[in-house]
Amino acid sequence: MPGTGHCRACSWRGMAAVGAAAKGPYKVQSAINPDIASERTAPGFPLEKLVNLLDGGAERTRIRRAVEHVVNGDTVFSRENEYFLTPTEQYELAVKRAVHLWQKMKELGWMDDGPELQFAYRIMGGNLAFGVHNGVFIPTITELGTDAQIAKWVPLAKDYQIIGTYAQTELGHGTYLRGLETTASFDPSNQDFILNTPKPSSIKWWPGDLGRSANHAVVLAQLYTQEKCHGMHAFIVQIRSLLDHSALPGVKIGDIGPKMAFEHVDNGYLILQNVRIPKENMLNRHSEVTSDGRYIKKSFDKINYIAMVLTRVKVIASEMVIPLSKACVIALRYSVVRRQSELKPGEMEAKILDYQTQQQKLLPQLATTFAFHFMSSSLETFCNQVKVQIKSKGDASSLPELHALSAGLKALISDACSAGVEVCRRACGGHGYSKLSGLPSLYTWVVASCTYEGENTVLQLQTARFLIKCLNKIDCGEPLPQSVSYLYEPVTSHCSAKEKSDFLKPFIYIESYKHRAHRLIKDAGIKLQSLLQSGVEQHVAWNSTSVQLARAAVAHCHYIVVKNFVETLEKLKFEPEIQQVVKMLCDLYALTGILDTTGDFLYDGYLTGKQLDLMTTSQQRLLSLVRKKAISIADALDYPDKQLNSAIGNYDGYVYQRLFEWVQKAPTNAKVNPAYEKYLKPRFRLAQSKL
Amino acid sequence: MPGTGHCRACSWRGMAAVGAAAKGPYKVQSAINPDIASERTAPGFPLEKLVNLLDGGAERTRIRRAVEHVVNGDTVFSRENEYFLTPTEQYELAVKRAVHLWQKMKELGWMDDGPELQFAYRIMGGNLAFGVHNGVFIPTITELGTDAQIAKWVPLAKDYQIIGTYAQTELGHGTYLRGLETTASFDPSNQDFILNTPKPSSIKWWPGDLGRSANHAVVLAQLYTQEKCHGMHAFIVQIRSLLDHSALPGVKIGDIGPKMAFEHVDNGYLILQNVRIPKENMLNRHSEVTSDGRYIKKSFDKINYIAMVLTRVKVIASEMVIPLSKACVIALRYSVVRRQSELKPGEMEAKILDYQTQQQKLLPQLATTFAFHFMSSSLETFCNQVKVQIKSKGDASSLPELHALSAGLKALISDACSAGVEVCRRACGGHGYSKLSGLPSLYTWVVASCTYEGENTVLQLQTARFLIKCLNKIDCGEPLPQSVSYLYEPVTSHCSAKEKSDFLKPFIYIESYKHRAHRLIKDAGIKLQSLLQSGVEQHVAWNSTSVQLARAAVAHCHYIVVKNFVETLEKLKFEPEIQQVVKMLCDLYALTGILDTTGDFLYDGYLTGKQLDLMTTSQQRLLSLVRKKAISIADALDYPDKQLNSAIGNYDGYVYQRLFEWVQKAPTNAKVNPAYEKYLKPRFRLAQSKL
């Protein structure tokens, strides 16, 4: 937005230009709203060190700011007026930006897998085209294709000479992959595959970059050869002409229309009617069809499987934690410049962040941001370790644990981030309902993550299935993977906390979470077992226990997140000032989580009502401590104004002036709506003589 | 939408025309999808009687269907392609519809306050202009104006010769009315008022119908005369020319830009700079300024206050319960035609409503719809009783109770309806993210109600303040209003339920809710008292207790809703078949509410873990019972397809065909996006020689 040129890339405490705000009808008195300036006078911790911790080191902070400087200085990447664009304009801009970014990358030597791109994405909020092309189409060919296939397709794709989509989901099937219905039948007489969409439910639906951009697709289809189905395989299919972009014969293709968000992405549909593709377009690394039609399985594609898990894990950071952290920054800054009602009668109206109810809404979200930031880092590390194990030693024994963890954490984190963004949005009252606050689009963006990459309930039940298998292993005396080894450990039946300060001891709350997870998993296992023993069929028993199983999976993942937060904390022992801040957030996250679900802890008497009262006192004390540092902690998330793109979340705290200024540019103010001439003028004319 | 001409207004089991669906690439086999037809074969209760119950009698059902027949048969009211409109087009259509509806009303003799308009609004989902003009501007003049003022302004307004807005909220102040800053200063030399917007935070912001339509406004401003402020008063201000619609001198005016929804409403801003209005434009029924500038208070405007409460109460039905009920119908119908994954290995894929997790998501929402439908009816009755008491006997003694009830219930119901719509939306997976499902716009519509007409947390604290006052009355031995009289009653300390069937006895769960409310209110009171006794200042004590106070208010309202549901049930004793269905929903609502917040009931040992296990068994059994009747119950909500406007929620259950068909009309499919020529074509050309 104009005039907010607060260049963080160059100067941490740069001048917040308020020139633009001053152009409004009322002059701004100082560069920073005194109500927010006063929040920054004594953060009590070295802010820059916290920035570095979040970035993963000072060097990465440097790189990030350099990237932000490039992005902020480039008009193509400007997000100014973005909230006024139509869906068609948003798509056009996203393509423009994607092509421009690709040119910039070549110019500046940024690598595909380097930190620069990740940082660029972080601040641009993903408003770029070709996410599926770059993030799924190319990696799928790389993982599932032979060297020859990679050599043929990947360079063209990386050079944007072709744009590809990944056509998996169909109208009738999403997360349940085995149910997909598109067919690819081998025809030995022609040495080609014939692809078909047999019925309405098999129309490919949702693939990104498909509706308007892609000329190629990796199509997932049931492979038929010698009259037998061999399950899902991937085929490269050209879908549009390279000459004029028209759909090729037998191909019907289009956009799937308006969505809750992601209007810049052309999610599309695809119908294939007897479309023939050459035999070599089946991605062949792990299986192939011989020229006489025999199907040969060459290897199990564990690496591809890891790639899928890694995608899911990366999405946690980029599509869930980032929106939540941006929402926190906006809502917290707004809450120290918004004054409403008298806290003390006769005094100045209070900052809304000084109300306990507002603290209870926002500060746990800030703590959650940190919890999930650390969790997603650890999960990515684990994922890479497993990848190395498989690649170097062929050891895939950690895959089930990794799958269960990533599935359950994806569900937990997407649910919590969506809820958290919405809490932040509503905490900003009416202004949080204006798109100009930036908050509505953060919600409609983040909440999609509850559905894609595996629907959350389905994922929770996958995690639960793993946990139940672990229970069975215990019965057989088999060893358990590290993240579930606690199921072997003895459980304490009562929390040992005696006074409120005890609840600030991490081992106390870790033990509580562990106890809950332990109990819920075992209880679900017992229910399942007793149903089976009473003669209920396996699938009925599973279904009848599924609500409890899903809850058990959530409790397991919640425990993992808290434990990981504490482990991160322990690594900070040489940075006591930072450790102290992070400790407060860790305590707040852990205690709020218990207080939100007290029933789970009271159920078997692990915690007593009296202990909960002590914990409530501790948590409320934490709220008042975190409140004092809240703006500095939010500042340490270090989002440049231009990319936060919120009229109420700027660093300088001038909310009302900026809202007024931005509104002036709304297209609805550009000209008189035709409704006036058509419907209103004839009626208003009648009143002229009467008033 | 085309071809869905299932005219409920004429025939309850009319032909669902699937002609349009059949025009797609795949023919439909029968008029109703067998997967949904099979759900309707044996509802086990007289469906039409349930319809009548919800409508408030068979005669009202007849009127409603007649209204729906008019609306469905009128192209101006058609919602076809609504999801494809730009904000500008939405506004234009909303004005067109409002003017058309006004003509229809005159034509058909519908009254302003008759049931027809309410029913028309119910199915049109409020996509009409002039909501504030009709719903607030005119009533405010009627309540606050003298007879002469009413005679002058109201006929013009009712005839749409003028359009007015109600300009109260400012950039800097919403729910806290005393903080509003706009001023109206009396100038005795000119016998007029001078209106001013002193600073950016005082710009009027949000009023509906202001941005583009209104030429008049009721402006709420601090009245100054004889150098003294007399608080908020209402003034009629002309803001735009009747001749050419331009802003009058001293007036700056415009639209506040894009919002999360309500794009058809022109919420606006208004700046007044030394705008003079004649003395007689102050609304004078309850106070006036004499020609020499003396301020005279004539009466307290209790009737106006009641009008405000009545507005809030009406909003509960129209803006909260209706969106939730529509979302339930859509999600439930989708869930019996969507088949996903094998429940029993080797068998046909299961309807997703047969999964316990899906039942746990959707069926409590259906029960909630009924709970709130009955609650809002009772509240409206109470509100009208109080109005009569005041008008006929001047007895305003029930006002505080009514205020507390309406505030707390508005907060409870808007929160729960928003959460419920979102549960329904997410339960439809990817298709629930498509605007064509109708669900995203139901969410963005309903969630606004958490913020307008009083921000929910502020309202909860107002209810809490009333409850604490009631506690103090108990100490003084004073009588309590009826809805809080339970605070006087002795409380049982342990729930008496012994087996799972006990939890299907209403007195058991009512007592549980009562116990919780009782305890939370008293605990909050005790904390407050002990802080005060320890020397903490009143305002600090209140703030430090506010999280608990808000929770106590929620618990009180939750108890009221459950109690009211059971009372409604008792009135159905002469309709046993209907009573049985409603009883299941009542039980489900009550038990789910306890199971969602078990900590509140376990805290002091009122319920034990073992009792909760029994309750869980009862609740899960209820899920399976309600599941069998779910589609028939949803049908009884009786929304015509054309107005439900969901590609996945039609009566006939043809989801995939309709999604495909609707998508063909998306503007994004109408022509090639310019991005292709500008950015993609030059690159794709390079690949031509290589593939």
PDB file of N, CA and C in Angstrom, chain B residues 88-118:
ATOM      1  N   THR B  88     -20.397  -5.312  -7.575  1.00  0.00           N
ATOM      2  CA  THR B  88     -21.189  -4.253  -8.196  1.00  0.00           C
ATOM      3  C   THR B  88     -22.497  -4.798  -8.758  1.00  0.00           C
ATOM      4  N   GLU B  89     -22.418  -5.953  -9.401  1.00  0.00           N
ATOM      5  CA  GLU B  89     -23.632  -6.571  -9.946  1.00  0.00           C
ATOM      6  C   GLU B  89     -24.562  -7.034  -8.823  1.00  0.00           C
ATOM      7  N   GLN B  90     -23.975  -7.513  -7.734  1.00  0.00           N
ATOM      8  CA  GLN B  90     -24.797  -7.972  -6.610  1.00  0.00           C
ATOM      9  C   GLN B  90     -25.606  -6.828  -6.019  1.00  0.00           C
ATOM     10  N   TYR B  91     -24.954  -5.679  -5.881  1.00  0.00           N
ATOM     11  CA  TYR B  91     -25.660  -4.514  -5.345  1.00  0.00           C
ATOM     12  C   TYR B  91     -26.791  -4.101  -6.277  1.00  0.00           C
ATOM     13  N   GLU B  92     -26.480  -4.041  -7.557  1.00  0.00           N
ATOM     14  CA  GLU B  92     -27.500  -3.616  -8.522  1.00  0.00           C
ATOM     15  C   GLU B  92     -28.715  -4.544  -8.461  1.00  0.00           C
ATOM     16  N   LEU B  93     -28.432  -5.849  -8.395  1.00  0.00           N
ATOM     17  CA  LEU B  93     -29.521  -6.826  -8.349  1.00  0.00           C
ATOM     18  C   LEU B  93     -30.331  -6.689  -7.056  1.00  0.00           C
ATOM     19  N   ALA B  94     -29.624  -6.407  -5.956  1.00  0.00           N
ATOM     20  CA  ALA B  94     -30.306  -6.278  -4.662  1.00  0.00           C
ATOM     21  C   ALA B  94     -31.273  -5.088  -4.677  1.00  0.00           C
ATOM     22  N   VAL B  95     -30.866  -3.992  -5.317  1.00  0.00           N
ATOM     23  CA  VAL B  95     -31.743  -2.820  -5.434  1.00  0.00           C
ATOM     24  C   VAL B  95     -32.935  -3.164  -6.332  1.00  0.00           C
ATOM     25  N   LYS B  96     -32.624  -3.819  -7.446  1.00  0.00           N
ATOM     26  CA  LYS B  96     -33.689  -4.205  -8.376  1.00  0.00           C
ATOM     27  C   LYS B  96     -34.730  -5.076  -7.673  1.00  0.00           C
ATOM     28  N   ARG B  97     -34.235  -6.060  -6.915  1.00  0.00           N
ATOM     29  CA  ARG B  97     -35.141  -6.967  -6.207  1.00  0.00           C
ATOM     30  C   ARG B  97     -35.967  -6.238  -5.150  1.00  0.00           C
ATOM     31  N   ALA B  98     -35.312  -5.314  -4.426  1.00  0.00           N
ATOM     32  CA  ALA B  98     -36.018  -4.600  -3.357  1.00  0.00           C
ATOM     33  C   ALA B  98     -37.163  -3.778  -3.943  1.00  0.00           C
ATOM     34  N   VAL B  99     -36.898  -3.080  -5.026  1.00  0.00           N
ATOM     35  CA  VAL B  99     -37.932  -2.252  -5.656  1.00  0.00           C
ATOM     36  C   VAL B  99     -39.039  -3.151  -6.215  1.00  0.00           C
ATOM     37  N   HIS B 100     -38.617  -4.270  -6.795  1.00  0.00           N
ATOM     38  CA  HIS B 100     -39.588  -5.203  -7.362  1.00  0.00           C
ATOM     39  C   HIS B 100     -40.469  -5.825  -6.272  1.00  0.00           C
ATOM     40  N   LEU B 101     -39.850  -6.152  -5.161  1.00  0.00           N
ATOM     41  CA  LEU B 101     -40.600  -6.753  -4.059  1.00  0.00           C
ATOM     42  C   LEU B 101     -41.635  -5.761  -3.516  1.00  0.00           C
ATOM     43  N   TRP B 102     -41.217  -4.505  -3.460  1.00  0.00           N
ATOM     44  CA  TRP B 102     -42.102  -3.447  -2.967  1.00  0.00           C
ATOM     45  C   TRP B 102     -43.312  -3.312  -3.893  1.00  0.00           C
ATOM     46  N   GLN B 103     -43.062  -3.422  -5.204  1.00  0.00           N
ATOM     47  CA  GLN B 103     -44.180  -3.380  -6.157  1.00  0.00           C
ATOM     48  C   GLN B 103     -45.098  -4.591  -5.987  1.00  0.00           C
ATOM     49  N   LYS B 104     -44.469  -5.757  -5.819  1.00  0.00           N
ATOM     50  CA  LYS B 104     -45.234  -6.997  -5.623  1.00  0.00           C
ATOM     51  C   LYS B 104     -46.110  -6.896  -4.385  1.00  0.00           C
ATOM     52  N   MET B 105     -45.529  -6.329  -3.332  1.00  0.00           N
ATOM     53  CA  MET B 105     -46.270  -6.214  -2.072  1.00  0.00           C
ATOM     54  C   MET B 105     -47.529  -5.389  -2.262  1.00  0.00           C
ATOM     55  N   LYS B 106     -47.373  -4.279  -2.967  1.00  0.00           N
ATOM     56  CA  LYS B 106     -48.539  -3.434  -3.214  1.00  0.00           C
ATOM     57  C   LYS B 106     -49.567  -4.193  -4.055  1.00  0.00           C
ATOM     58  N   GLU B 107     -49.040  -4.888  -5.073  1.00  0.00           N
ATOM     59  CA  GLU B 107     -49.882  -5.650  -5.989  1.00  0.00           C
ATOM     60  C   GLU B 107     -50.678  -6.735  -5.259  1.00  0.00           C
ATOM     61  N   LEU B 108     -49.976  -7.441  -4.352  1.00  0.00           N
ATOM     62  CA  LEU B 108     -50.580  -8.618  -3.724  1.00  0.00           C
ATOM     63  C   LEU B 108     -51.175  -8.318  -2.350  1.00  0.00           C
ATOM     64  N   GLY B 109     -51.012  -7.077  -1.920  1.00  0.00           N
ATOM     65  CA  GLY B 109     -51.579  -6.697  -0.631  1.00  0.00           C
ATOM     66  C   GLY B 109     -50.838  -7.259   0.578  1.00  0.00           C
ATOM     67  N   TRP B 110     -49.540  -7.557   0.414  1.00  0.00           N
ATOM     68  CA  TRP B 110     -48.753  -8.008   1.571  1.00  0.00           C
ATOM     69  C   TRP B 110     -48.492  -6.821   2.477  1.00  0.00           C
ATOM     70  N   MET B 111     -48.607  -7.041   3.785  1.00  0.00           N
ATOM     71  CA  MET B 111     -48.389  -5.964   4.732  1.00  0.00           C
ATOM     72  C   MET B 111     -46.916  -5.910   5.158  1.00  0.00           C
ATOM     73  N   ASP B 112     -46.509  -4.696   5.606  1.00  0.00           N
ATOM     74  CA  ASP B 112     -45.140  -4.508   6.099  1.00  0.00           C
ATOM     75  C   ASP B 112     -44.785  -5.505   7.194  1.00  0.00           C
ATOM     76  N   ASP B 113     -45.758  -5.711   8.083  1.00  0.00           N
ATOM     77  CA  ASP B 113     -45.469  -6.559   9.240  1.00  0.00           C
ATOM     78  C   ASP B 113     -46.169  -7.912   9.141  1.00  0.00           C
ATOM     79  N   GLY B 114     -46.576  -8.280   7.935  1.00  0.00           N
ATOM     80  CA  GLY B 114     -47.271  -9.556   7.753  1.00  0.00           C
ATOM     81  C   GLY B 114     -46.299 -10.714   7.592  1.00  0.00           C
ATOM     82  N   PRO B 115     -46.852 -11.924   7.618  1.00  0.00           N
ATOM     83  CA  PRO B 115     -45.991 -13.097   7.518  1.00  0.00           C
ATOM     84  C   PRO B 115     -45.369 -13.273   6.128  1.00  0.00           C
ATOM     85  N   GLU B 116     -46.030 -12.723   5.094  1.00  0.00           N
ATOM     86  CA  GLU B 116     -45.542 -12.961   3.734  1.00  0.00           C
ATOM     87  C   GLU B 116     -44.119 -12.458   3.557  1.00  0.00           C
ATOM     88  N   LEU B 117     -43.875 -11.243   4.042  1.00  0.00           N
ATOM     89  CA  LEU B 117     -42.566 -10.628   3.855  1.00  0.00           C
ATOM     90  C   LEU B 117     -41.491 -11.441   4.572  1.00  0.00           C
ATOM     91  N   GLN B 118     -41.852 -11.888   5.763  1.00  0.00           N
ATOM     92  CA  GLN B 118     -40.926 -12.697   6.559  1.00  0.00           C
ATOM     93  C   GLN B 118     -40.590 -14.003   5.810  1.00  0.00           C
TER      94      GLN B 118
END
